[in-house]
Short mmCIF file of C-alpha atoms and ligand atoms in Angstrom, two decimals:
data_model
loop_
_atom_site.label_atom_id
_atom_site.label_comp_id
_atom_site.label_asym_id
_atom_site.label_seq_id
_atom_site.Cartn_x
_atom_site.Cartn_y
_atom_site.Cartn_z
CA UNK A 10 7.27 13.64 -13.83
CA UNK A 11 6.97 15.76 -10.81
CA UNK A 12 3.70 17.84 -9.10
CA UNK A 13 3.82 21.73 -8.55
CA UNK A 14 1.72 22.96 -6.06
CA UNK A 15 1.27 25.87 -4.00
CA UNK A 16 0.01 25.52 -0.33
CA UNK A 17 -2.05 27.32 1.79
CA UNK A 18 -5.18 26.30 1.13
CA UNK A 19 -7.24 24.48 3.83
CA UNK A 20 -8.97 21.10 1.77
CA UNK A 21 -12.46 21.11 2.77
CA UNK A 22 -15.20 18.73 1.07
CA UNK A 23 -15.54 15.14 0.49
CA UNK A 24 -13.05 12.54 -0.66
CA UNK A 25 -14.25 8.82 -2.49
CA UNK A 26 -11.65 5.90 -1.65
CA UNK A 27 -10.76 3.33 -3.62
CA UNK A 28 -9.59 0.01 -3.34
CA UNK A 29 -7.13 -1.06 -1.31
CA UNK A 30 -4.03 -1.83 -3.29
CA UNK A 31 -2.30 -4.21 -0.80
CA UNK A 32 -5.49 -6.04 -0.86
CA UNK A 33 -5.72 -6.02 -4.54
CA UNK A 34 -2.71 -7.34 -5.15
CA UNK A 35 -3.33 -10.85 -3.15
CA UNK A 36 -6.68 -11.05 -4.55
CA UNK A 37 -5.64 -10.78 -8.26
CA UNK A 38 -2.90 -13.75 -7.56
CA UNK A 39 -6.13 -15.53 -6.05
CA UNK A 40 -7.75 -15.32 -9.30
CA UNK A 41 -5.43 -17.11 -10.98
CA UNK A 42 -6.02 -20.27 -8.81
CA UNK A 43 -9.07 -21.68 -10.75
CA UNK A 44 -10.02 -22.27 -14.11
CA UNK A 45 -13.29 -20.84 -13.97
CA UNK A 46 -13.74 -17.10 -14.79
CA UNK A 47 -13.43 -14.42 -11.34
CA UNK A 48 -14.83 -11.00 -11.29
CA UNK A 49 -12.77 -8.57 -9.03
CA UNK A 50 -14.70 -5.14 -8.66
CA UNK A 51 -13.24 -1.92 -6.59
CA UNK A 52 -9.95 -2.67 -7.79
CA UNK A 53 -7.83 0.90 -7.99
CA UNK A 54 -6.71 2.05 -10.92
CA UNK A 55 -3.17 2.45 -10.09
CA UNK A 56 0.59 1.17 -11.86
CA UNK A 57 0.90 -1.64 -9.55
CA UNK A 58 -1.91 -3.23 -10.08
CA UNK A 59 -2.17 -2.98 -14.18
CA UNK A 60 2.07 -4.45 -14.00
CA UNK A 61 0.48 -7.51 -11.63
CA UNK A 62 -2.03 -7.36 -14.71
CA UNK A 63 0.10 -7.18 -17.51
CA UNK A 64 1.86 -10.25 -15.73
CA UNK A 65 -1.04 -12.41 -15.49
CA UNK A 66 -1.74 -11.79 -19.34
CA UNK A 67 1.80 -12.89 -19.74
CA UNK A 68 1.62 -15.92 -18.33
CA UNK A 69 -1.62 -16.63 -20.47
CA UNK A 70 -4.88 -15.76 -18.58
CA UNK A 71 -7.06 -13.61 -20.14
CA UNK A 72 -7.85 -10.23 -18.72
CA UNK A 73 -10.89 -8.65 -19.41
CA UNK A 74 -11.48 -4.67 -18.10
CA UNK A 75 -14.88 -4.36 -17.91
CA UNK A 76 -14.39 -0.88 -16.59
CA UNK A 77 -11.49 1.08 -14.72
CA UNK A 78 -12.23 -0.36 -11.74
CA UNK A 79 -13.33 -4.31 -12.59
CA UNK A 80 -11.97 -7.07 -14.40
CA UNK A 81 -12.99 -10.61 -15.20
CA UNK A 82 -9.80 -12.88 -15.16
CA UNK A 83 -9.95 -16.18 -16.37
CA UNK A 84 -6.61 -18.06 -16.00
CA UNK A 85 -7.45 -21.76 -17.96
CA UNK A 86 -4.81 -21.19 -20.59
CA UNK A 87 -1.69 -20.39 -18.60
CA UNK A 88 0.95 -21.87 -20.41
CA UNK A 89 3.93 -20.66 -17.90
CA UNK A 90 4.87 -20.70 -14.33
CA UNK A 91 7.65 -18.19 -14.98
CA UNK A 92 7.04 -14.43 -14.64
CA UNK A 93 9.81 -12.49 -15.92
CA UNK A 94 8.85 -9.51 -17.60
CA UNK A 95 10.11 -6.24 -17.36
CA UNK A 96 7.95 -4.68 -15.19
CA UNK A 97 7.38 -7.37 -12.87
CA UNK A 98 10.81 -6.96 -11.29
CA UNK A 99 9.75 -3.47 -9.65
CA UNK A 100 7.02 -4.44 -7.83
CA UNK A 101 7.41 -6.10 -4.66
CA UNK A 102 4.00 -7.83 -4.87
CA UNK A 103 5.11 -10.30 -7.46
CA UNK A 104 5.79 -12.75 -5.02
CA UNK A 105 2.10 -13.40 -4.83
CA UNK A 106 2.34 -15.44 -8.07
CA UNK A 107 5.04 -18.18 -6.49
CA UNK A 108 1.96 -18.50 -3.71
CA UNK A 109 -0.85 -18.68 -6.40
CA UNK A 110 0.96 -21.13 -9.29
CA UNK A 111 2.60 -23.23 -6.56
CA UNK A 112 -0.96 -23.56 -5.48
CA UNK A 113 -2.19 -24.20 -8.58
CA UNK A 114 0.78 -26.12 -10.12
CA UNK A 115 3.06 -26.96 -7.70
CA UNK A 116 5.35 -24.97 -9.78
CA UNK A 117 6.68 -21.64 -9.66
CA UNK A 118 9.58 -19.19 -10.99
CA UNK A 119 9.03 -15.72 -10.61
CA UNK A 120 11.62 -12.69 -10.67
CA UNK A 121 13.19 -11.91 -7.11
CA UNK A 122 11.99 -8.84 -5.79
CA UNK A 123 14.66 -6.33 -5.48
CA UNK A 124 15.80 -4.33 -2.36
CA UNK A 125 13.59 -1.22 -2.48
CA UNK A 126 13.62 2.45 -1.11
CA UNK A 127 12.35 1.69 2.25
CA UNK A 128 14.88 -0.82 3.41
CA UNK A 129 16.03 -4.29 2.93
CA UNK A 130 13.01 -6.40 2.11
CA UNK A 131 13.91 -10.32 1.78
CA UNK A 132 11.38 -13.31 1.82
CA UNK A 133 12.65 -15.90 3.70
CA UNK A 134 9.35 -16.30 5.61
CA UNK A 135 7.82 -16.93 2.61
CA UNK A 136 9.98 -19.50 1.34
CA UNK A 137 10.19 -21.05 4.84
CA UNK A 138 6.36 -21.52 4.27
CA UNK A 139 6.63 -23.25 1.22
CA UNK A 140 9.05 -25.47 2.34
CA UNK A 141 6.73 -25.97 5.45
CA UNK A 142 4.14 -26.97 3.03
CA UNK A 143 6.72 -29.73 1.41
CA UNK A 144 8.15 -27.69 -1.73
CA UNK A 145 11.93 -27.09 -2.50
CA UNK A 146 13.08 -23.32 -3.38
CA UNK A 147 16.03 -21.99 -5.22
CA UNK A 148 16.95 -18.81 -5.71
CA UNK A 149 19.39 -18.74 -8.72
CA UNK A 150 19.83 -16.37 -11.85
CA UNK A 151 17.57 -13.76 -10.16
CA UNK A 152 14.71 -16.14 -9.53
CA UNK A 153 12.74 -17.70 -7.36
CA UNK A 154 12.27 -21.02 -7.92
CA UNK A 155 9.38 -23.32 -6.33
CA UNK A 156 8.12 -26.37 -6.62
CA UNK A 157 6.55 -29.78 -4.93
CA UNK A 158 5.98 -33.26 -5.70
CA UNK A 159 3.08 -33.00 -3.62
CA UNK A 160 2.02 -30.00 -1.76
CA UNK A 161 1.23 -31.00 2.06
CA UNK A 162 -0.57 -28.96 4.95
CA UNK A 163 2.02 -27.59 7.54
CA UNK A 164 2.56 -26.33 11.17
CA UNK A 165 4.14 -22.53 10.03
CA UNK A 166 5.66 -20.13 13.01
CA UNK A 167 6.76 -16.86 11.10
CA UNK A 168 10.08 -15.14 12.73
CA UNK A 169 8.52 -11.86 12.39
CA UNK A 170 4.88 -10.48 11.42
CA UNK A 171 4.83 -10.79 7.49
CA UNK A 172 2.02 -9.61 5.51
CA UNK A 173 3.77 -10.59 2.56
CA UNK A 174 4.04 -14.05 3.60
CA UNK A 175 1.09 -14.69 5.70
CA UNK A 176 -1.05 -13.45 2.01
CA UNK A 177 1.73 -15.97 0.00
CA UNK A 178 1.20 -19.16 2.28
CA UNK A 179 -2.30 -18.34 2.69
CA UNK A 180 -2.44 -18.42 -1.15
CA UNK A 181 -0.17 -21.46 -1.44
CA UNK A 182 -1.76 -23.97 1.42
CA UNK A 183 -5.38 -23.49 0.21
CA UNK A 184 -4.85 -25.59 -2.64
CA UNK A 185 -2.63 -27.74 -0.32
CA UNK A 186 -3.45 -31.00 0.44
CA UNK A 187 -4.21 -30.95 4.59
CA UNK A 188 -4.41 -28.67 6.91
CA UNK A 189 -1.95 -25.65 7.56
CA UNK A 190 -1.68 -23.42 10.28
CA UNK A 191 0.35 -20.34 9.97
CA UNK A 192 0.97 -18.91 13.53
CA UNK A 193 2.19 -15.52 14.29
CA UNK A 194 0.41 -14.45 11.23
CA UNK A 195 -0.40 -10.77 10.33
CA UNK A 196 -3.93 -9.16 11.12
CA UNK A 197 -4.16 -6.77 8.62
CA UNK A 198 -7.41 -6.09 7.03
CA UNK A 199 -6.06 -6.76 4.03
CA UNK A 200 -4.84 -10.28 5.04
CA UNK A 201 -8.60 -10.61 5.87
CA UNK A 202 -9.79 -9.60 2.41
CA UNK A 203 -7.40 -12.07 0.36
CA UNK A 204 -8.28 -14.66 2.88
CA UNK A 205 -12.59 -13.87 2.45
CA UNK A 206 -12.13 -13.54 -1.43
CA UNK A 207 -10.36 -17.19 -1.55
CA UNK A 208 -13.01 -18.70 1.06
CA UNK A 209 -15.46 -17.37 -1.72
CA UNK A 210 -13.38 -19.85 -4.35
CA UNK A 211 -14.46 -22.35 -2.07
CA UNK A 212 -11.21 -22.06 0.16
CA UNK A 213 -11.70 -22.88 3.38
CA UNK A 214 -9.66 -20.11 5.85
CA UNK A 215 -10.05 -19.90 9.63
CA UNK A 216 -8.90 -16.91 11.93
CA UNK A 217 -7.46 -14.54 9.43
CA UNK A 218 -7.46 -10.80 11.30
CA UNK A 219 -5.98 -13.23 14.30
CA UNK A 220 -2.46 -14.44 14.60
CA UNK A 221 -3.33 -17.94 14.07
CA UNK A 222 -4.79 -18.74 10.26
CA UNK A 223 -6.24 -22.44 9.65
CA UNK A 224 -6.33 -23.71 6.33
CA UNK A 225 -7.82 -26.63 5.35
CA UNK A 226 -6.75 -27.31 1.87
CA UNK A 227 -9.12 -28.03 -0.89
CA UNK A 228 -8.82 -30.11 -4.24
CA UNK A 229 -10.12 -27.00 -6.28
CA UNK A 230 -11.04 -23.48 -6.64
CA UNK A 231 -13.81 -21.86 -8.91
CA UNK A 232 -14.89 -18.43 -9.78
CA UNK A 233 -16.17 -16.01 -7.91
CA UNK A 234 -17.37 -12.29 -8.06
CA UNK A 235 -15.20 -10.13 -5.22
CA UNK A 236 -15.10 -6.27 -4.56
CA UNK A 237 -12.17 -5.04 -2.81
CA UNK A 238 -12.39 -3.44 0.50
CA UNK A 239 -11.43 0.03 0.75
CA UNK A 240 -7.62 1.46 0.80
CA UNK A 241 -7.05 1.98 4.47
CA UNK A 242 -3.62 4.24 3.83
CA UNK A 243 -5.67 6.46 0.98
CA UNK A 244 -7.86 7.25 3.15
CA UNK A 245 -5.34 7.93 6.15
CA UNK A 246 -3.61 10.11 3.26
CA UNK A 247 -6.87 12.71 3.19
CA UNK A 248 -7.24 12.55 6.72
CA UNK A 249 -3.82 13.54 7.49
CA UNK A 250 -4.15 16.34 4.45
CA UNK A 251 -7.28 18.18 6.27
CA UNK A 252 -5.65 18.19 9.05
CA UNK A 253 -2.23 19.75 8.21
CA UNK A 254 -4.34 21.89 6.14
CA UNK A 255 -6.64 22.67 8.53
CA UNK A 256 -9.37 21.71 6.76
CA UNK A 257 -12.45 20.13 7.11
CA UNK A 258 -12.71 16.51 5.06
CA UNK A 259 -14.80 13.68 4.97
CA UNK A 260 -13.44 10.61 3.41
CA UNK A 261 -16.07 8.63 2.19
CA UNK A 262 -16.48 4.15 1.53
CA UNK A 263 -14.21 3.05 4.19
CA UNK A 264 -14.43 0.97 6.97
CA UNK A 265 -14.07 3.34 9.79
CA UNK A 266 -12.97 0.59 12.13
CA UNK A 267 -9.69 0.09 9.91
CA UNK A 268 -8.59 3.59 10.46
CA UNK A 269 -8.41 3.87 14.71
CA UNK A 270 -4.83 3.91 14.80
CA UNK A 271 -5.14 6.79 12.89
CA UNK A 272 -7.91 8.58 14.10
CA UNK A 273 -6.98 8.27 17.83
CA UNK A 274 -3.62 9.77 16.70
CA UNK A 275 -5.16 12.49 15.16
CA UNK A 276 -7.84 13.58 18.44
CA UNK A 277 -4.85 13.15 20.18
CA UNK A 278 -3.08 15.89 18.29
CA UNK A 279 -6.33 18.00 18.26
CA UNK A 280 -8.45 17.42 15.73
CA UNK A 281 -11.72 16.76 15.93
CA UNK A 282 -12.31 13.32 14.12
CA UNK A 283 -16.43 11.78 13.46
CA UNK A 284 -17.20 8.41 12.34
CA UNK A 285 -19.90 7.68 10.49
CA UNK A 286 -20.88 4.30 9.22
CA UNK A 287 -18.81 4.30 5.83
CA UNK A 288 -17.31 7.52 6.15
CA UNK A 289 -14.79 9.84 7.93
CA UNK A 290 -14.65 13.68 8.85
CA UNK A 291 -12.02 15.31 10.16
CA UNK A 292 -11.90 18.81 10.95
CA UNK A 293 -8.60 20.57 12.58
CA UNK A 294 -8.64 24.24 13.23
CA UNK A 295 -6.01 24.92 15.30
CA UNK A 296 -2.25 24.17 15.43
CA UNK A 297 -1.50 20.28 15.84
CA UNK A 298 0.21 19.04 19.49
CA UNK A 299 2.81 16.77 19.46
CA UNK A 300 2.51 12.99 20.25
CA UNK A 301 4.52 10.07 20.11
CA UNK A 302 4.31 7.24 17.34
CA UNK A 303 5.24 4.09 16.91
CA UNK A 304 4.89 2.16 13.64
CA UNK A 305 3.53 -1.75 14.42
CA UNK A 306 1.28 -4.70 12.76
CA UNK A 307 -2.05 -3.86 12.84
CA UNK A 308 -4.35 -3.14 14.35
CA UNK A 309 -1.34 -0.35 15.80
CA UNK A 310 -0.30 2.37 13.92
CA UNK A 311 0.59 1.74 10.04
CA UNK A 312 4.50 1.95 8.76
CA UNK A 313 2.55 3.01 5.54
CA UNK A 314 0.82 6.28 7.35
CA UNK A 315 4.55 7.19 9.12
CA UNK A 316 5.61 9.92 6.95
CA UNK A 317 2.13 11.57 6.28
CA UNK A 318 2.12 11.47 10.22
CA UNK A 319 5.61 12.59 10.92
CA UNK A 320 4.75 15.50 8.00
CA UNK A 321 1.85 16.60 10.33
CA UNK A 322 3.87 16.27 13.46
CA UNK A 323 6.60 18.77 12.40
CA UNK A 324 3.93 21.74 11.74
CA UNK A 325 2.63 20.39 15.05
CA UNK A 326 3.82 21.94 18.69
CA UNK A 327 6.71 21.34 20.70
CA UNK A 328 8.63 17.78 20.17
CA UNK A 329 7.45 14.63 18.57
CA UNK A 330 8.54 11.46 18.46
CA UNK A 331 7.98 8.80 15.68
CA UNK A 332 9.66 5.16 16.03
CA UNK A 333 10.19 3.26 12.79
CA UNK A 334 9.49 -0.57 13.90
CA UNK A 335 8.54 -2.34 11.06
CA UNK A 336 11.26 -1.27 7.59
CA UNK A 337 14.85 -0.49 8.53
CA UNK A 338 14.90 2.93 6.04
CA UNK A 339 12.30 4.80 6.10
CA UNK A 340 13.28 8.35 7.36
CA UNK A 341 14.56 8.80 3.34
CA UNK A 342 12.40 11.77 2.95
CA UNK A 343 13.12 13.40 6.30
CA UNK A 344 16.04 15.31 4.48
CA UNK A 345 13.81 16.45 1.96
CA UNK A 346 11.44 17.89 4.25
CA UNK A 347 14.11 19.56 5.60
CA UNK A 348 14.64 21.26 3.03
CA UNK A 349 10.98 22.47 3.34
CA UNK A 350 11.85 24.13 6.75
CA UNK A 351 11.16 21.25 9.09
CA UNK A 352 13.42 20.33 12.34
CA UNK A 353 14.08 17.03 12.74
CA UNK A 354 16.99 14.56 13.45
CA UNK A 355 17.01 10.89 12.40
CA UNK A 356 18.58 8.39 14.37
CA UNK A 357 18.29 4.73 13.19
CA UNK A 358 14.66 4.50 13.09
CA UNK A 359 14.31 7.27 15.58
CA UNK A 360 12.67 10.64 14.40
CA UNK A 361 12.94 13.37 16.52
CA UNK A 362 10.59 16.23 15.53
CA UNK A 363 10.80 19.97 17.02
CA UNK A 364 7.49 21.66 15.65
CA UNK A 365 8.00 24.61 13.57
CA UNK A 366 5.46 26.94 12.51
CA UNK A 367 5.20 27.11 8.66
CA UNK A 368 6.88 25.56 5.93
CA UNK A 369 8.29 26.83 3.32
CA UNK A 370 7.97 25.98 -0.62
CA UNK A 371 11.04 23.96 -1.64
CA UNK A 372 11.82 21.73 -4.70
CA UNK A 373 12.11 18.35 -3.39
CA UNK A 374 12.12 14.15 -4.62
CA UNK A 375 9.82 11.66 -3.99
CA UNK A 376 11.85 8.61 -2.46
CA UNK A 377 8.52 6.51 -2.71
CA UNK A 378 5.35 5.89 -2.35
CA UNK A 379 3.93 7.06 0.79
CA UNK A 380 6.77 9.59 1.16
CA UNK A 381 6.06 11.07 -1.84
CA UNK A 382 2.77 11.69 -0.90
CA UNK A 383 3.85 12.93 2.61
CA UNK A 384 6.20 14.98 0.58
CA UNK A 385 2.83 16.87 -1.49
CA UNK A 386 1.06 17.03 2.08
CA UNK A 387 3.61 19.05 3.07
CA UNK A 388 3.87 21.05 0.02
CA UNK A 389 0.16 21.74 0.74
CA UNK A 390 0.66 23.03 3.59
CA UNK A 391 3.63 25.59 2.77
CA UNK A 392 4.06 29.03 2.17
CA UNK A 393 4.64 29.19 -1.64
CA UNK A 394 5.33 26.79 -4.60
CA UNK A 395 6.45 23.46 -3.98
CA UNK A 396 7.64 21.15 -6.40
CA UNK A 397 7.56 16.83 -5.70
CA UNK A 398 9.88 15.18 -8.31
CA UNK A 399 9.64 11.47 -9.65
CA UNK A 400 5.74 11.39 -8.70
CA UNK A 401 5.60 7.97 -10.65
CA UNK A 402 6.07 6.63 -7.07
CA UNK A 403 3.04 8.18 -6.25
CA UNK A 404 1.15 7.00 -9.08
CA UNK A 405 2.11 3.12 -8.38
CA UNK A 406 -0.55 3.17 -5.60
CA UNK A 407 -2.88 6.91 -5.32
CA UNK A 408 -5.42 6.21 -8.17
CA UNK A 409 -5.86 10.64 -9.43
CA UNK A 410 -4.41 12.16 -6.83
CA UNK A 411 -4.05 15.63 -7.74
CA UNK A 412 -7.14 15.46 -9.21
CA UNK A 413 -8.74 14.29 -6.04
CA UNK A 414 -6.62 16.77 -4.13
CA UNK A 415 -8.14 19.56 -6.62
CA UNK A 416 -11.50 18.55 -6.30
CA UNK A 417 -10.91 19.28 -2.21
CA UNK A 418 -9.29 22.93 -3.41
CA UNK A 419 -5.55 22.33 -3.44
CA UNK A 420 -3.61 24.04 -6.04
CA UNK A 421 -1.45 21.52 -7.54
CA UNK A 422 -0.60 20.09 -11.16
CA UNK A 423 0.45 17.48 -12.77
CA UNK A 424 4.46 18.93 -14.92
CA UNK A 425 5.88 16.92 -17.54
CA UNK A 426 8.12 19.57 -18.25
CA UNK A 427 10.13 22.48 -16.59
CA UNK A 428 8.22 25.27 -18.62
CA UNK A 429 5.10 23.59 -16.83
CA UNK A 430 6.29 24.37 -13.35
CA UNK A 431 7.29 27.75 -14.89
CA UNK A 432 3.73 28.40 -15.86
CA UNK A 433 2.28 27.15 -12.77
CA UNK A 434 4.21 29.66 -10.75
CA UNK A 435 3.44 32.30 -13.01
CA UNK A 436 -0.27 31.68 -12.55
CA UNK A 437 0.43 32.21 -9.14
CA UNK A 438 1.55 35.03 -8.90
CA UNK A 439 -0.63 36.94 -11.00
C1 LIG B 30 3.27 -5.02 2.79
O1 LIG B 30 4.62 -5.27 2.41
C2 LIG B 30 2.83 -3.85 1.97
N1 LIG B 30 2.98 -4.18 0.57
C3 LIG B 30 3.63 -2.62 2.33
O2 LIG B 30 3.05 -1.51 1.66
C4 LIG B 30 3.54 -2.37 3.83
O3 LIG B 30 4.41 -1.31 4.17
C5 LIG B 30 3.93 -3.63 4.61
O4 LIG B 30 3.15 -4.75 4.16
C6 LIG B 30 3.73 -3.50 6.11
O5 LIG B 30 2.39 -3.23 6.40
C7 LIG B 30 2.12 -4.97 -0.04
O6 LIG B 30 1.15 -5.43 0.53
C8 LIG B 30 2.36 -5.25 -1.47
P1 LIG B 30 5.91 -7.38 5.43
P2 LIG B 30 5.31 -6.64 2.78
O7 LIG B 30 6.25 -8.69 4.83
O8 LIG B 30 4.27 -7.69 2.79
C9 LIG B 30 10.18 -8.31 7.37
C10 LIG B 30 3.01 0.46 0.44
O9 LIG B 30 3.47 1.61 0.61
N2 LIG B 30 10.17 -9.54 6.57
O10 LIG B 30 4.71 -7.28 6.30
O11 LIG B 30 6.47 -6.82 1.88
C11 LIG B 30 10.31 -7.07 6.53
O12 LIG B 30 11.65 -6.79 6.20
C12 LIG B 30 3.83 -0.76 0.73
O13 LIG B 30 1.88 0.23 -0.04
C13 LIG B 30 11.18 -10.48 6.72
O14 LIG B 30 12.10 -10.29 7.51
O15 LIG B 30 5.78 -6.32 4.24
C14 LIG B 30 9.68 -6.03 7.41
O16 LIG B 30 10.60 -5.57 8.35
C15 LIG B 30 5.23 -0.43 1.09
N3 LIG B 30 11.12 -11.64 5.98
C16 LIG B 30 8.58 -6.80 8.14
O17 LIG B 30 8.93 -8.18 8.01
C17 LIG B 30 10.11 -11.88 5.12
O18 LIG B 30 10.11 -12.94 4.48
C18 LIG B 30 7.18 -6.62 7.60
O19 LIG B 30 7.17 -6.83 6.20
C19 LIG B 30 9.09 -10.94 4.97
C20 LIG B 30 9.14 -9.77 5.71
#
């Protein structure tokens, strides 16, 4: 499936955000932990999450939608510690459910998460936090396999800052017996919400949003009712799109204090940015200056937000740089945007970016998620019709994006076929 679009017109008006996915995902392995019956409201309505669904039916918990955007999950009849379906293998977030059933059951098997588009992605922190926690782990026939006797409190130091893993021992050790501490752990508001909605099981989690995480482990878990905080990167998406639109866009139910990195970059590169107390506006009206940015853990700027950034950045003045610290490969999308008119030259996880003044429509491919999205951005803002191929990356974590995009005055459509990018551009032009 693929978006056509035609740029050009400055997005003014007022955004809702969702859930945050990354969140989401941790929290729905959480619910699996008790028996009793767990409400999780503000949960987007996006692929990812309904796969991590369709999982947790497989395994036998029952799934209730209440509506698009809650569910009641109630996991007392799981049958199975293995998740292997078809789906589960393509999203990365499946390695919540080792945390959650070796938790709950001190055994897990769950599909090993490939490689993916944005680099080489392995686990081994995780695993070195089970096995810090007293459980053996295989990895054989494309799974991972985990499982202990007895599941102990441990002293965890992770090499590197792993959201991933802090969320998976987090899950793991609360049901632990002892206390674990996970040092080095990563802040990310996210982290915070899995670690808030387990403390509201009746987990008991110190210091998450610092790099050092207590958990006292607890014999049991019970239900809860849990809304999801708001999608930090979704919301960085629309501010980035007013401003390389120059538009004028207020993002509204976020937590303005999880978007700094974001806004500060932004004033820096001239727009005018106000905070409200669950909302966002950003206004840009003149052309963008160049800045440097570096991708880090929170609370610095967000590996997710890079290309929407970098997509700003070359329509901004003069040279940019954007360092790519936290994933080895994403700079994918830099060719395609090339394509598009922009200068820039890759090196390792260099960008170099010479401004240029206007894009121009191209047809280019979505390598994933948050370059895909870049990719529209910048199809928004170029002369002409621009077409974004294999937009199912986009859908795995933007809950109606075009239609949301629409609603701020974009031109852009959803194309199943090529005689529906044909129409669109004959629309266009008459
Ligand atoms: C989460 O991935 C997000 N995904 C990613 O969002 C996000 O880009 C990333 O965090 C960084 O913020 C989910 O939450 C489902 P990491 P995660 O473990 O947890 C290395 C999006 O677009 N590492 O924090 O998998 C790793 O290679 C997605 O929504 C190890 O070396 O990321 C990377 O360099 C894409 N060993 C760094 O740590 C490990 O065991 C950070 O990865 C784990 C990670």
């Amino acid at each position: 499936m693929r978006y056509v679009m035609k740029g050009g017109n400055p997005l003014v008006g007022e955004v809702v955000i969702g859930g945050a996915k990354n969140a989401a995902l941790g929290i729905l392995a959480a619910a699996i932990m008790t028996d009793e019956t767990v409400t999780v409201e503000n949960l987007p309505d996006v692929r990812d999450i309904n796969v991590l669904l369709e999982a947790i039916q497989e395994v036998g918990a029952v799934v209730e939608r209440v509506n698009k955007h809650t569910v009641k999950i109630n996991a007392r009849s799981i049958g199975s510690v293995t998740v292997n379906n078809e789906y589960i293998k393509r999203i990365r977030a499946s390695y919540y459910l080792l945390g959650a059933l070796l938790g709950k059951y001190r055994r897990a098997s769950v599909a090993l998460p490939g490689g993916c588009n944005i680099g080489s992605r392995p686990i081994d922190q995780h695993l070195k936090g089970f096995r810090a926690l007293g459980a053996t782990t295989v990895v054989e026939y494309g799974m991972v396999n985990a499982e202990a006797s007895r599941l102990t409190g441990g002293h965890v130091y992770l090499d590197v800052v792993s959201v991933g893993a802090t969320i998976n021992i987090m899950l793991a050790a609360s049901l632990a017996e002892g206390s674990t501490i996970i040092e080095n752990a990563a802040k990310e508001p996210h982290v915070v919400d899995v670690a808030n909605m387990l403390n509201s099981m009746g987990a008991n989690i110190k210091g998450a949003g610092t790099d050092v995480i207590r958990i006292a482990g607890v014999p049991k878990l019970h239900g809860t009712e849990y809304s999801i905080i708001p999608d930090q990167i979704e919301a960085g998406t629309y501010m980035v799109a007013a401003a390389i639109t120059k538009g004028d866009v207020t993002v509204r139910n976020v937590i303005p204090k999880h978007l700094e990195a974001i806004t500060s970059k932004l004033m820096e590169m001239g727009c005018e940015v106000s905070e409200f107390d669950d909302a966002i506006r950003v206004v840009a009206k003149t052309r963008m200056n160049h800045t440097k940015v570096k991708t880090l853990p929170y609370p610095g700027f967000p590996t997710d937000m890079q290309p929407q950034i970098s997509v700003a950045l070359a329509l901004a003045t003069g040279t940019s740089i954007v360092t790519e610290s936290i994933f080895e490969n994403r700079f994918k999308y830099m060719d395609e945007l090339a394509r598009m008119g922009a200068n820039v030259k890759v090196e390792g996880n260099i960008a170099v970016i010479d401004g240029v003044t206007r894009f121009t429509g191209a047809e280019v491919c979505a390598p994933d998620l948050r370059a895909g999205a870049a990719l529209v951005l910048a199809g928004l803002a170029a002369d002409g019709c621009s077409v974004v191929e294999d937009v199912e990356y986009i859908m795995r974590g933007y809950e109606r994006f075009v239609e949301k995009l629409q609603e701020l005055g974009a031109e852009i459509r959803l194309a199943e076929t090529d005689k529906d990018v044909q129409k669109f551009r004959l629309s266009m032009i008459s």
